Amino acid sequence: MSGSRTWEIGRRFISTQEEVQNLVEGIDVRILKHWNEVCTETLVLKKGDVLYLPPRVPHCGTAATDGCSTLSVGCRAPSTSEMLSRWAEIAAQKVSGSIVERYRDDHLWDDTKTEDKTIVLTNPSVITEDAKAKAKQLILNAVVEFLDSSDKDK
């Protein structure tokens, strides 16, 4: 790589929503419409210099000399949904532990039985807060077990 490049760097992280709302439309790269509003620091990097910026920090590089070329490597941090999706892929292959425990809704049945000994649902069209809490606890137990296990167990 050669030459020098001036980098304007935002001094705060921007949210995904803020980025999407301020992108220049119709191009394949992500460029903010209102760059000057977020820029607060300027650096000049020369041949051999390295600049690391964490995800969600707005930045803009401009060639400061003729023949300037730089290499940009993007390391995208995973979103929560991507981490959950990957965890679900791994969890789906498990055969033991909390992850294979099945949800049971015994608590949804009314204690009273009809004369013919059949069980009557209290309200079959409603997912109760107790049912949600129980499902949530099953999922949390599986996640905690997964995260607390060693890498060789995954």
Short mmCIF file of C-alpha atoms in Angstrom, two decimals:
data_model
loop_
_atom_site.label_atom_id
_atom_site.label_comp_id
_atom_site.label_asym_id
_atom_site.label_seq_id
_atom_site.Cartn_x
_atom_site.Cartn_y
_atom_site.Cartn_z
CA MET A 1 0.00 0.00 0.00
CA SER A 2 1.27 3.49 -0.69
CA GLY A 3 0.68 7.21 -0.19
CA SER A 4 -1.29 8.75 2.63
CA ARG A 5 -4.97 8.99 3.41
CA THR A 6 -6.89 11.40 5.60
CA TRP A 7 -9.47 9.70 7.81
CA GLU A 8 -12.41 11.49 9.36
CA ILE A 9 -13.74 9.49 12.29
CA GLY A 10 -16.94 9.82 14.25
CA ARG A 11 -16.47 9.92 18.00
CA ARG A 12 -19.61 7.98 18.82
CA PHE A 13 -21.23 4.74 17.78
CA ILE A 14 -24.30 5.03 15.58
CA SER A 15 -27.29 2.73 15.78
CA THR A 16 -28.33 0.49 12.92
CA GLN A 17 -31.50 2.55 12.59
CA GLU A 18 -29.53 5.82 12.40
CA GLU A 19 -27.23 4.36 9.76
CA VAL A 20 -30.04 2.98 7.60
CA GLN A 21 -31.98 6.25 7.77
CA ASN A 22 -28.93 8.25 6.65
CA LEU A 23 -27.52 6.07 3.84
CA VAL A 24 -27.08 7.41 0.32
CA GLU A 25 -29.54 5.37 -1.73
CA GLY A 26 -28.86 3.50 -4.95
CA ILE A 27 -25.20 2.53 -4.44
CA ASP A 28 -23.56 -0.72 -3.33
CA VAL A 29 -21.43 0.79 -0.54
CA ARG A 30 -22.67 2.23 2.72
CA ILE A 31 -22.14 6.00 2.63
CA LEU A 32 -23.82 8.38 5.07
CA LYS A 33 -25.69 11.38 3.61
CA HIS A 34 -24.81 13.73 6.46
CA TRP A 35 -21.18 12.88 7.10
CA ASN A 36 -20.10 16.28 8.45
CA GLU A 37 -22.61 16.03 11.28
CA VAL A 38 -20.89 13.01 12.86
CA CYS A 39 -17.20 13.68 12.12
CA THR A 40 -15.21 14.98 15.05
CA GLU A 41 -11.65 13.69 14.59
CA THR A 42 -9.21 13.68 11.66
CA LEU A 43 -6.14 11.45 11.26
CA VAL A 44 -3.57 11.20 8.46
CA LEU A 45 -2.21 7.69 7.92
CA LYS A 46 0.90 6.95 5.88
CA LYS A 47 2.25 3.81 4.24
CA GLY A 48 2.42 1.01 6.81
CA ASP A 49 0.00 2.61 9.30
CA VAL A 50 -2.99 0.65 10.53
CA LEU A 51 -6.32 2.08 11.69
CA TYR A 52 -8.76 -0.10 13.61
CA LEU A 53 -12.32 1.06 14.04
CA PRO A 54 -14.86 -1.01 15.93
CA PRO A 55 -18.22 -1.76 14.33
CA ARG A 56 -20.75 1.10 14.15
CA VAL A 57 -18.13 3.89 14.14
CA PRO A 58 -18.74 6.15 11.14
CA HIS A 59 -15.63 6.99 9.11
CA CYS A 60 -14.54 8.40 5.76
CA GLY A 61 -11.14 8.07 4.06
CA THR A 62 -9.88 10.48 1.40
CA ALA A 63 -6.64 10.09 -0.56
CA ALA A 64 -4.16 12.77 0.58
CA THR A 65 -1.51 12.01 -2.07
CA ASP A 66 -1.44 10.82 -5.66
CA GLY A 67 -1.15 7.07 -6.03
CA CYS A 68 -2.70 6.45 -2.64
CA SER A 69 -4.00 2.93 -2.19
CA THR A 70 -5.26 1.35 0.99
CA LEU A 71 -6.59 -1.99 2.04
CA SER A 72 -9.81 -2.11 4.02
CA VAL A 73 -10.87 -5.25 5.83
CA GLY A 74 -14.30 -5.38 7.38
CA CYS A 75 -14.85 -7.65 10.35
CA ARG A 76 -18.56 -7.53 11.00
CA ALA A 77 -19.76 -8.25 14.51
CA PRO A 78 -22.61 -10.77 14.58
CA SER A 79 -26.11 -9.58 15.42
CA THR A 80 -28.09 -11.15 18.23
CA SER A 81 -30.30 -12.91 15.67
CA GLU A 82 -27.23 -14.37 13.92
CA MET A 83 -25.85 -15.66 17.23
CA LEU A 84 -29.22 -17.17 18.15
CA SER A 85 -29.53 -18.78 14.71
CA ARG A 86 -26.08 -20.36 15.01
CA TRP A 87 -26.83 -21.52 18.54
CA ALA A 88 -30.08 -23.08 17.28
CA GLU A 89 -28.16 -24.95 14.56
CA ILE A 90 -25.78 -26.38 17.17
CA ALA A 91 -28.56 -27.07 19.66
CA ALA A 92 -30.61 -28.96 17.06
CA GLN A 93 -27.85 -31.59 16.88
CA LYS A 94 -27.70 -32.22 20.64
CA VAL A 95 -29.01 -35.48 22.09
CA SER A 96 -28.63 -34.83 25.82
CA GLY A 97 -28.87 -32.11 28.43
CA SER A 98 -31.35 -29.28 28.97
CA ILE A 99 -31.61 -28.68 25.25
CA VAL A 100 -33.57 -31.91 24.69
CA GLU A 101 -35.96 -31.38 27.60
CA ARG A 102 -39.48 -31.14 26.21
CA TYR A 103 -41.96 -28.46 27.13
CA ARG A 104 -44.88 -29.82 29.11
CA ASP A 105 -48.06 -27.91 29.64
CA ASP A 106 -49.52 -29.91 32.50
CA HIS A 107 -50.20 -26.65 34.33
CA LEU A 108 -52.69 -25.59 31.64
CA TRP A 109 -55.18 -28.29 32.56
CA ASP A 110 -57.96 -27.52 34.98
CA ASP A 111 -57.94 -29.60 38.17
CA THR A 112 -61.59 -30.46 37.74
CA LYS A 113 -62.51 -33.40 35.55
CA THR A 114 -65.78 -34.16 33.87
CA GLU A 115 -67.92 -37.09 34.90
CA ASP A 116 -66.45 -39.22 32.12
CA LYS A 117 -62.92 -38.59 33.52
CA THR A 118 -61.76 -36.38 30.62
CA ILE A 119 -59.67 -33.33 31.34
CA VAL A 120 -61.05 -29.91 30.37
CA LEU A 121 -58.79 -27.12 29.13
CA THR A 122 -59.25 -23.90 31.09
CA ASN A 123 -58.89 -21.74 27.95
CA PRO A 124 -57.24 -23.52 25.01
CA SER A 125 -56.91 -20.39 22.84
CA VAL A 126 -54.79 -18.41 25.31
CA ILE A 127 -51.08 -18.83 26.05
CA THR A 128 -50.93 -17.96 29.71
CA GLU A 129 -48.20 -15.95 31.42
CA ASP A 130 -47.29 -19.13 33.34
CA ALA A 131 -46.84 -21.03 30.07
CA LYS A 132 -44.65 -18.24 28.67
CA ALA A 133 -42.56 -18.18 31.86
CA LYS A 134 -42.09 -21.94 31.77
CA ALA A 135 -41.06 -21.90 28.08
CA LYS A 136 -38.70 -19.01 28.78
CA GLN A 137 -37.10 -20.89 31.66
CA LEU A 138 -36.58 -24.00 29.51
CA ILE A 139 -34.82 -21.91 26.87
CA LEU A 140 -32.74 -20.01 29.43
CA ASN A 141 -31.66 -23.26 31.10
CA ALA A 142 -30.52 -24.65 27.75
CA VAL A 143 -28.63 -21.45 26.85
CA VAL A 144 -26.91 -21.30 30.25
CA GLU A 145 -25.94 -24.97 30.03
CA PHE A 146 -24.55 -24.43 26.52
CA LEU A 147 -22.57 -21.31 27.46
CA ASP A 148 -21.23 -22.87 30.66
CA SER A 149 -20.05 -26.06 28.93
CA SER A 150 -16.50 -26.41 27.65
CA ASP A 151 -15.75 -26.05 23.93
CA LYS A 152 -15.14 -29.79 23.60
CA ASP A 153 -18.75 -30.40 24.68
CA LYS A 154 -20.22 -28.16 21.94
#
